[in-house]
mmCIF file of C-alpha atoms in Angstrom:
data_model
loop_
_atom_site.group_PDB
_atom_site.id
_atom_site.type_symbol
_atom_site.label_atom_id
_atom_site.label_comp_id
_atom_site.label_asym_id
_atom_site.label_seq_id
_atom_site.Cartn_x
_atom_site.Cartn_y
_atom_site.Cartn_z
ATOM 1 C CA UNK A 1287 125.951 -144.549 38.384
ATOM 2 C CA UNK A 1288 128.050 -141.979 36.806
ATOM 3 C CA UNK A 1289 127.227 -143.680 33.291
ATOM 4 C CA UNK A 1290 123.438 -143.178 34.161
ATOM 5 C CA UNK A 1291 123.592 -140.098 35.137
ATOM 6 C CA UNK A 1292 125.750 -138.907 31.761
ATOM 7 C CA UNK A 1293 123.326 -140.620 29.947
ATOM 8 C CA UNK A 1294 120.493 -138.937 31.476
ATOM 9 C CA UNK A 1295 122.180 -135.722 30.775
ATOM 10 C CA UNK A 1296 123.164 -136.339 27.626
ATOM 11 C CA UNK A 1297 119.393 -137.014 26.586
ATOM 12 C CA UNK A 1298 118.184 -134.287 27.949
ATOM 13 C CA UNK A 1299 121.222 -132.062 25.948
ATOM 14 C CA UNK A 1300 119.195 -133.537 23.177
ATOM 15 C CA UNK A 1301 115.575 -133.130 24.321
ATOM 16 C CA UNK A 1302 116.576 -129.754 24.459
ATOM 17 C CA UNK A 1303 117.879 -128.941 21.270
ATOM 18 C CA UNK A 1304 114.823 -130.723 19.784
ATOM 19 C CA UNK A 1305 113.111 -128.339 21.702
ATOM 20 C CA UNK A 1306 115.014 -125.190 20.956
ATOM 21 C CA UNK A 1307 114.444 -126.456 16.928
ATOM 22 C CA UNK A 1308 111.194 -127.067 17.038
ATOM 23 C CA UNK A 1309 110.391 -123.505 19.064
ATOM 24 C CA UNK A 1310 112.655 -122.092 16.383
ATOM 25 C CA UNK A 1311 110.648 -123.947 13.776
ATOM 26 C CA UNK A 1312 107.601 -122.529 14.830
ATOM 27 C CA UNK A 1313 108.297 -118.860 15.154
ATOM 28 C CA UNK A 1314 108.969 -119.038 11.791
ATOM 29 C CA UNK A 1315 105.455 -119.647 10.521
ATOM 30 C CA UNK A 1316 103.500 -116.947 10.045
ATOM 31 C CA UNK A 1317 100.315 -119.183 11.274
ATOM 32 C CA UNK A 1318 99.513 -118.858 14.918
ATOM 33 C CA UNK A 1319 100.660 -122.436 16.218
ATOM 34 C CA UNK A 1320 100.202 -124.619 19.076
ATOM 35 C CA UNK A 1321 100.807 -128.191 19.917
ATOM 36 C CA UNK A 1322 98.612 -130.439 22.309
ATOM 37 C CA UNK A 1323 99.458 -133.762 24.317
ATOM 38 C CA UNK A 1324 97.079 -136.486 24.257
ATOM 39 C CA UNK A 1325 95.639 -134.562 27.896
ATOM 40 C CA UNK A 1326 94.914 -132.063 25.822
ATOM 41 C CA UNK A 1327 97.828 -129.611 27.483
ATOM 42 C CA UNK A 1328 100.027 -127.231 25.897
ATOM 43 C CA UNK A 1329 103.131 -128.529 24.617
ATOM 44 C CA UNK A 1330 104.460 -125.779 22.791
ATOM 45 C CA UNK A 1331 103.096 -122.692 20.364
ATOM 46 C CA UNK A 1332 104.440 -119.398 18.568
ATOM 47 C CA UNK A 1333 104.137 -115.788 19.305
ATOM 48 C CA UNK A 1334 101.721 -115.123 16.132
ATOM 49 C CA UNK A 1335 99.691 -117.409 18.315
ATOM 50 C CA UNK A 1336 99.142 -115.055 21.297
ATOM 51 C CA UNK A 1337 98.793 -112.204 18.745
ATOM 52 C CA UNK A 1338 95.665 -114.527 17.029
ATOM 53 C CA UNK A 1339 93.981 -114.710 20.247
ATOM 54 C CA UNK A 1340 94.720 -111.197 21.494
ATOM 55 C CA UNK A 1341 96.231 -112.721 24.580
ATOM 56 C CA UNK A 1342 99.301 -111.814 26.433
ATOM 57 C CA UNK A 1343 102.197 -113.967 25.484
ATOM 58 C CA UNK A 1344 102.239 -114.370 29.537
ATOM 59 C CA UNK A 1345 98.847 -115.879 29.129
ATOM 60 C CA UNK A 1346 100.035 -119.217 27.559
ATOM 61 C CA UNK A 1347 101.825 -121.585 29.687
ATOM 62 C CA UNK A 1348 103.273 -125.477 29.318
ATOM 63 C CA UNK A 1349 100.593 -127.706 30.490
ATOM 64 C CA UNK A 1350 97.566 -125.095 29.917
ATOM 65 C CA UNK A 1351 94.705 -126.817 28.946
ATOM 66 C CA UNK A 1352 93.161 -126.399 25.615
ATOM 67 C CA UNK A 1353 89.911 -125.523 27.439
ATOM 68 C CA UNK A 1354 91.412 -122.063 27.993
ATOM 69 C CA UNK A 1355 92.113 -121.430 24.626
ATOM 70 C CA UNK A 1356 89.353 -122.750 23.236
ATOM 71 C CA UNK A 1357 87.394 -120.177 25.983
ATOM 72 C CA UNK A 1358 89.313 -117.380 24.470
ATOM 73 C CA UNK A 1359 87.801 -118.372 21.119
ATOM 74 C CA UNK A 1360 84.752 -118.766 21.861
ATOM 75 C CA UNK A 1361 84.051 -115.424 23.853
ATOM 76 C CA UNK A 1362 85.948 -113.339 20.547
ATOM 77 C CA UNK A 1363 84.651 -115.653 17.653
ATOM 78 C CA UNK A 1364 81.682 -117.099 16.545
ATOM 79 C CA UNK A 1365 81.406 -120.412 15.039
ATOM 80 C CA UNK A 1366 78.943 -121.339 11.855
ATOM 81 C CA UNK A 1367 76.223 -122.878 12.984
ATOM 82 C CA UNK A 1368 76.633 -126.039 11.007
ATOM 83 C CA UNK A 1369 80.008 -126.835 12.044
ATOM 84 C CA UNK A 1370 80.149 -125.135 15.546
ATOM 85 C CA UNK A 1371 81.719 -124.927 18.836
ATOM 86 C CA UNK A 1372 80.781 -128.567 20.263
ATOM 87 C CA UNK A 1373 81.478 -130.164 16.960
ATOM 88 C CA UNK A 1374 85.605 -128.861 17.314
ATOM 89 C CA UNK A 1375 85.133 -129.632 20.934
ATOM 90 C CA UNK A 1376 84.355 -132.878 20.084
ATOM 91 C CA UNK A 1377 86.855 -133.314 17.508
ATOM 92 C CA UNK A 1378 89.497 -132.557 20.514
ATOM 93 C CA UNK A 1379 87.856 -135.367 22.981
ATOM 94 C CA UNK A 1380 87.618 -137.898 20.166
ATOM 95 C CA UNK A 1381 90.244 -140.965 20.871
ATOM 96 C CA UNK A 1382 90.562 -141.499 17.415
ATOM 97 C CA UNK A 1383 90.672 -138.272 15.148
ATOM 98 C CA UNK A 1384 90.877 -139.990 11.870
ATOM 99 C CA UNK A 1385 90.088 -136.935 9.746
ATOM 100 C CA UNK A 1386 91.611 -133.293 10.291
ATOM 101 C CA UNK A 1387 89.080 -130.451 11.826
ATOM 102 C CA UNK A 1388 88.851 -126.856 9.763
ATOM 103 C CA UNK A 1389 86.374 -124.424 10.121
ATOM 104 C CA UNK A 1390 86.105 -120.813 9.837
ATOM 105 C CA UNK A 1391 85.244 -118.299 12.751
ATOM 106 C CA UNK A 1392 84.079 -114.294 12.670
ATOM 107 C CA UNK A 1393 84.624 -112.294 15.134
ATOM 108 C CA UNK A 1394 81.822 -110.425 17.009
ATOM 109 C CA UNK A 1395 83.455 -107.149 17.362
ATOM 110 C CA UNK A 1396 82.876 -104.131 15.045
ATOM 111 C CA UNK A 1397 83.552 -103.355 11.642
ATOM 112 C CA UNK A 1398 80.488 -105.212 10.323
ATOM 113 C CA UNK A 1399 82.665 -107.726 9.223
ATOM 114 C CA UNK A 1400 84.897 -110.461 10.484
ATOM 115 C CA UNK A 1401 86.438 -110.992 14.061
ATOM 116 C CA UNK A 1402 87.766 -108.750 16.726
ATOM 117 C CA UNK A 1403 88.049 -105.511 14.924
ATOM 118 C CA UNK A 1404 86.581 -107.296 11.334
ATOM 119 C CA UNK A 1405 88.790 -110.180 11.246
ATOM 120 C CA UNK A 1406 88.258 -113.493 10.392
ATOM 121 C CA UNK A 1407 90.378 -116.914 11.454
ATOM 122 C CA UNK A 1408 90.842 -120.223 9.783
ATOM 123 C CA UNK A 1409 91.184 -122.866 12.182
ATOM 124 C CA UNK A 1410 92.762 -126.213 11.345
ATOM 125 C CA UNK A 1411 93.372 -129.361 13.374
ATOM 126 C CA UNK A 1412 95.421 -132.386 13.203
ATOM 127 C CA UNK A 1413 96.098 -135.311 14.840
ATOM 128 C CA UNK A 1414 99.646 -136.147 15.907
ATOM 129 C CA UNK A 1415 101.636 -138.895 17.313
ATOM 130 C CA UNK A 1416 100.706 -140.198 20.771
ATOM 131 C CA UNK A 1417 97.503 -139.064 20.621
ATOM 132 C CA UNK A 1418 98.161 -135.692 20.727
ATOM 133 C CA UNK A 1419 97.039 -132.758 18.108
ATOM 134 C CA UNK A 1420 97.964 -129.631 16.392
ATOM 135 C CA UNK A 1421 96.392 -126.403 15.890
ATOM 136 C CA UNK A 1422 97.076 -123.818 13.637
ATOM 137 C CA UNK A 1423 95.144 -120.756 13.344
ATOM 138 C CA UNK A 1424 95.459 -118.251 10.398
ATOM 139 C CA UNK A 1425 94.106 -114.661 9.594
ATOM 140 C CA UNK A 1426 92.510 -114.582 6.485
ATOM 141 C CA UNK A 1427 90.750 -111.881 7.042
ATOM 142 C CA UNK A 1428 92.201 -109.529 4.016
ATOM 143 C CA UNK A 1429 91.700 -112.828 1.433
ATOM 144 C CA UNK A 1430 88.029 -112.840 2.668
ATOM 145 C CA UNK A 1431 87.659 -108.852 2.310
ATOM 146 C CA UNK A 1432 89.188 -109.156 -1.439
ATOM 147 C CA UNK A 1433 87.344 -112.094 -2.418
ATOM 148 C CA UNK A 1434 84.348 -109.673 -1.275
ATOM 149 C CA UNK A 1435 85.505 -107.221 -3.658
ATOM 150 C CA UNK A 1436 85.687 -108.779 -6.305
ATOM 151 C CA UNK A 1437 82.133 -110.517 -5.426
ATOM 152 C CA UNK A 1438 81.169 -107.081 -5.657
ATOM 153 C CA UNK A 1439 82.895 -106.363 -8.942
ATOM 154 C CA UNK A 1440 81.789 -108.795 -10.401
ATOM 155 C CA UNK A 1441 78.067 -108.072 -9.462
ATOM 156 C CA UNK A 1442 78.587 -104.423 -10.988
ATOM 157 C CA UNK A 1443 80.191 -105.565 -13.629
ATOM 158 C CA UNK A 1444 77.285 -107.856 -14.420
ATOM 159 C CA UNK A 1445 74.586 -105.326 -13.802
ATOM 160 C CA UNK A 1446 76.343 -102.723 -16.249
ATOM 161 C CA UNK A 1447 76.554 -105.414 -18.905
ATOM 162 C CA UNK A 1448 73.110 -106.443 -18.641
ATOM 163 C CA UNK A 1449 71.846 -102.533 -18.533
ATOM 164 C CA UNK A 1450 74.266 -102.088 -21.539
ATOM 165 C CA UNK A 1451 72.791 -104.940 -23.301
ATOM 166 C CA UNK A 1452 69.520 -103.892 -22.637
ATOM 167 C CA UNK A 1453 70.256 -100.218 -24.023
ATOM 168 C CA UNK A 1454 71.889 -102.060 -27.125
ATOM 169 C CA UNK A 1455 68.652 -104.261 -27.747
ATOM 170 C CA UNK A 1456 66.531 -101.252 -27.572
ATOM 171 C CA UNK A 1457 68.522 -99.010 -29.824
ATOM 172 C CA UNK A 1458 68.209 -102.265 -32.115
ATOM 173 C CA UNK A 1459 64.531 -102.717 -31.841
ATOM 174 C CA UNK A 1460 64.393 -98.948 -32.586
ATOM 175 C CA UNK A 1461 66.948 -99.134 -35.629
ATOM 176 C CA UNK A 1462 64.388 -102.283 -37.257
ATOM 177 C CA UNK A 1463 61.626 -100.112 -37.213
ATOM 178 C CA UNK A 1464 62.745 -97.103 -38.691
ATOM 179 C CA UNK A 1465 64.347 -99.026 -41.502
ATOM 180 C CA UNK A 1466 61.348 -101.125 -41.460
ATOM 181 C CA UNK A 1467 58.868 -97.734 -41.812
ATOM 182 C CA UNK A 1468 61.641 -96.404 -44.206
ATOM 183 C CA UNK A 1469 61.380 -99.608 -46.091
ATOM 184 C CA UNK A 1470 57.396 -99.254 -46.603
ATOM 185 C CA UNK A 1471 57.584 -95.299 -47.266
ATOM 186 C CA UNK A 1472 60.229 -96.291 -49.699
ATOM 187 C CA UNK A 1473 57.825 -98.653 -51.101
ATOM 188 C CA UNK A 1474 54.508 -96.603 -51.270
ATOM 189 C CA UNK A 1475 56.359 -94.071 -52.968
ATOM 190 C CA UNK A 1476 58.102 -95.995 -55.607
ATOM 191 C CA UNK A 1477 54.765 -97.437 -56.917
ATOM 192 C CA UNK A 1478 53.091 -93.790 -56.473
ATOM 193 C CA UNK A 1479 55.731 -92.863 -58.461
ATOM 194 C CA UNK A 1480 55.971 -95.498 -60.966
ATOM 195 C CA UNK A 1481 52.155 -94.978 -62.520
ATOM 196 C CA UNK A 1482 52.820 -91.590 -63.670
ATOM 197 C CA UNK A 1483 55.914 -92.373 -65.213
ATOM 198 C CA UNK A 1484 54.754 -95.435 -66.832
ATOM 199 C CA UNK A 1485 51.819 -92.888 -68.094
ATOM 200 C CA UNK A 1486 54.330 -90.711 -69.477
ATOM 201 C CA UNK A 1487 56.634 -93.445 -71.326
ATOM 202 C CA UNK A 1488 53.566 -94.968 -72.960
ATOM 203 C CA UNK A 1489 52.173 -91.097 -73.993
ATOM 204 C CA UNK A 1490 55.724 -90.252 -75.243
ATOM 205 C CA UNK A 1491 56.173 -93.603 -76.684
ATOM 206 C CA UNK A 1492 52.807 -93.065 -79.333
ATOM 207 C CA UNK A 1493 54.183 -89.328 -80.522
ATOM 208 C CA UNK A 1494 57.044 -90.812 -81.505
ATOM 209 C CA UNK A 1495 55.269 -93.298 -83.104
ATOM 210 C CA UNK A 1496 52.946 -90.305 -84.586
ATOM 211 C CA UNK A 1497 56.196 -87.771 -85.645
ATOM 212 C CA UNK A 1498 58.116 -88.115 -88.043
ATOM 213 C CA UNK A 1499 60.236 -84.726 -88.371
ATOM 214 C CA UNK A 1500 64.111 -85.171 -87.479
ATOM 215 C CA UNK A 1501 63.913 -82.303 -84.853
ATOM 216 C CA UNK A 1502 60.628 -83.064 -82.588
ATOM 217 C CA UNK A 1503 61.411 -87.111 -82.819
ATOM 218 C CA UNK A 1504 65.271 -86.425 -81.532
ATOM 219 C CA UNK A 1505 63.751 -84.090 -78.455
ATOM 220 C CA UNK A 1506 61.003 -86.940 -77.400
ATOM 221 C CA UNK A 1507 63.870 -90.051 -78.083
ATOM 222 C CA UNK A 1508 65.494 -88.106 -75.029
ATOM 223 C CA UNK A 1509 62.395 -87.703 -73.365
ATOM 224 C CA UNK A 1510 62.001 -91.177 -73.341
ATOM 225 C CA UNK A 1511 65.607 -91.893 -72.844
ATOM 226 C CA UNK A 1512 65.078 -90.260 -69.515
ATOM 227 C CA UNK A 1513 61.927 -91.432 -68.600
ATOM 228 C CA UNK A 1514 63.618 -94.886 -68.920
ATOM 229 C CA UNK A 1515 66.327 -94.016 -66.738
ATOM 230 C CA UNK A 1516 64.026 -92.535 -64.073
ATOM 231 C CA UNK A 1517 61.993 -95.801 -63.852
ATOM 232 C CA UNK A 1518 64.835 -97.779 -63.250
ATOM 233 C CA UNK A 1519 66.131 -95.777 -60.735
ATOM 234 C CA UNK A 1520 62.865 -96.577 -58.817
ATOM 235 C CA UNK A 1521 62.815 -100.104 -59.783
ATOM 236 C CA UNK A 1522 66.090 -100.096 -58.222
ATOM 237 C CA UNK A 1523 64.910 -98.416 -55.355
ATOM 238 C CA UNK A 1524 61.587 -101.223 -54.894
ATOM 239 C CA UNK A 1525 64.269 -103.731 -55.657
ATOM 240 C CA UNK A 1526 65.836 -102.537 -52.219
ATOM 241 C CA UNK A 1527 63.137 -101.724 -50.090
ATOM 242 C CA UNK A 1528 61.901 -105.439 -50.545
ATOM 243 C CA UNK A 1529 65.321 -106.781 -49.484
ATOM 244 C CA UNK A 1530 64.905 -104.617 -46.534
ATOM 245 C CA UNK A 1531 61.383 -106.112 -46.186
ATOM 246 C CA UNK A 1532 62.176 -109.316 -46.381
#
């Protein structure tokens, strides 16, 4: 009898040092933790759990049923409406929970945002030994606000590049046409240009052809030098404008 009743105490020495780690274990996580028997009572949780659920940490009790929690949820959270309420619900009454449970929950308070005060909880479930389950509950609430900033970042960021590249196509379309009216004007005024001179190079060319004095001859061979020069300067110049053209 006194063997039995050593042993006795001696396992429950260890039940509750298991106990003691495993509390310890969990007030380390930063997650709001609890852990269910296969009745669906409380077995054990942290204090970021109590803090998750705005409840007193004299709220939660050993043997509470998940029903109570899952109250408290309900009444500060709301569920999407593809994966809702009934669906974890059901998840919890299942016998066999092959796969885990997640979903995400927004509050209904103010803030225009998510959850009590514009926070937002991920919820994840798991089955456990013994038919039993975990549930951890995290606030990602800041993640969700940053990933909305830089949604909206991005979206400004795209809008001021596209306005930007609109601006730049403009100033394009406006840059072809001047050089494309410079290009013509260019164009109408090299060949308006080009008669007379070729007028004047054929005239200059037949009185040198006619004198035959040193001195006049010498003045029109630089006439015509210069002539010459000034039409292909404006050959040069159609030479461009074409280019321009295309």
């Amino acid at each position: 009898t006194e063997l039995i009743r050593a042993e006795r105490a001696e396992r429950g020495r260890m039940l509750d040092g298991q106990a003691a780690i495993l509390q310890a274990t969990l007030e380390h996580l930063t997650l709001g933790v609890c852990l269910f028997d296969s009745g669906l009572r409380l077995l054990g949780w942290n204090s970021n759990l109590s803090q998750m659920l705005a409840l007193p940490v004299t709220r939660l009790r050993r043997g509470m049923h998940f029903d109570e929690i899952f109250h408290q949820l309900r009444t500060q959270f709301a569920f999407p409406a593809l994966q809702g309420a009934n669906q974890m619900s059901d998840w919890v009454r299942s016998v066999r929970r092959k796969r885990p449970f997640s979903v995400e929950v927004r509050g209904e308070g103010g803030g225009g945002g998510a959850g009590e005060g514009g926070r937002t909880l991920a919820i994840f479930a798991q089955e456990i030994p013994e038919g039993g389950f975990v549930l951890s509950i995290d606030d990602i609430t800041d993640h969700k606000r940053a990933l909305q900033s830089v949604s909206r970042a991005n979206e400004m960021l795209e809008t001021r590049v596209a306005a930007r590249t609109l601006e730049l196509e403009d100033a394009l379309a406006r840059a072809e046409r001047a050089n494309s009216s410079r290009a013509r004007f260019v164009a109408a005024v090299g060949h308006d240009l080009m008669q007379p001179l070729s007028a004047a190079t054929l005239y200059v060319g037949s009185l040198i052809e006619e004198i035959t004095q040193p001195g006049p001859r010498g003045k029109l061979d630089k006439i015509q030098r210069s002539l010459d020069s000034v039409s292909g300067l404006v050959e040069a110049l159609l030479d461009i404008s074409r280019l321009e053209a295309g």
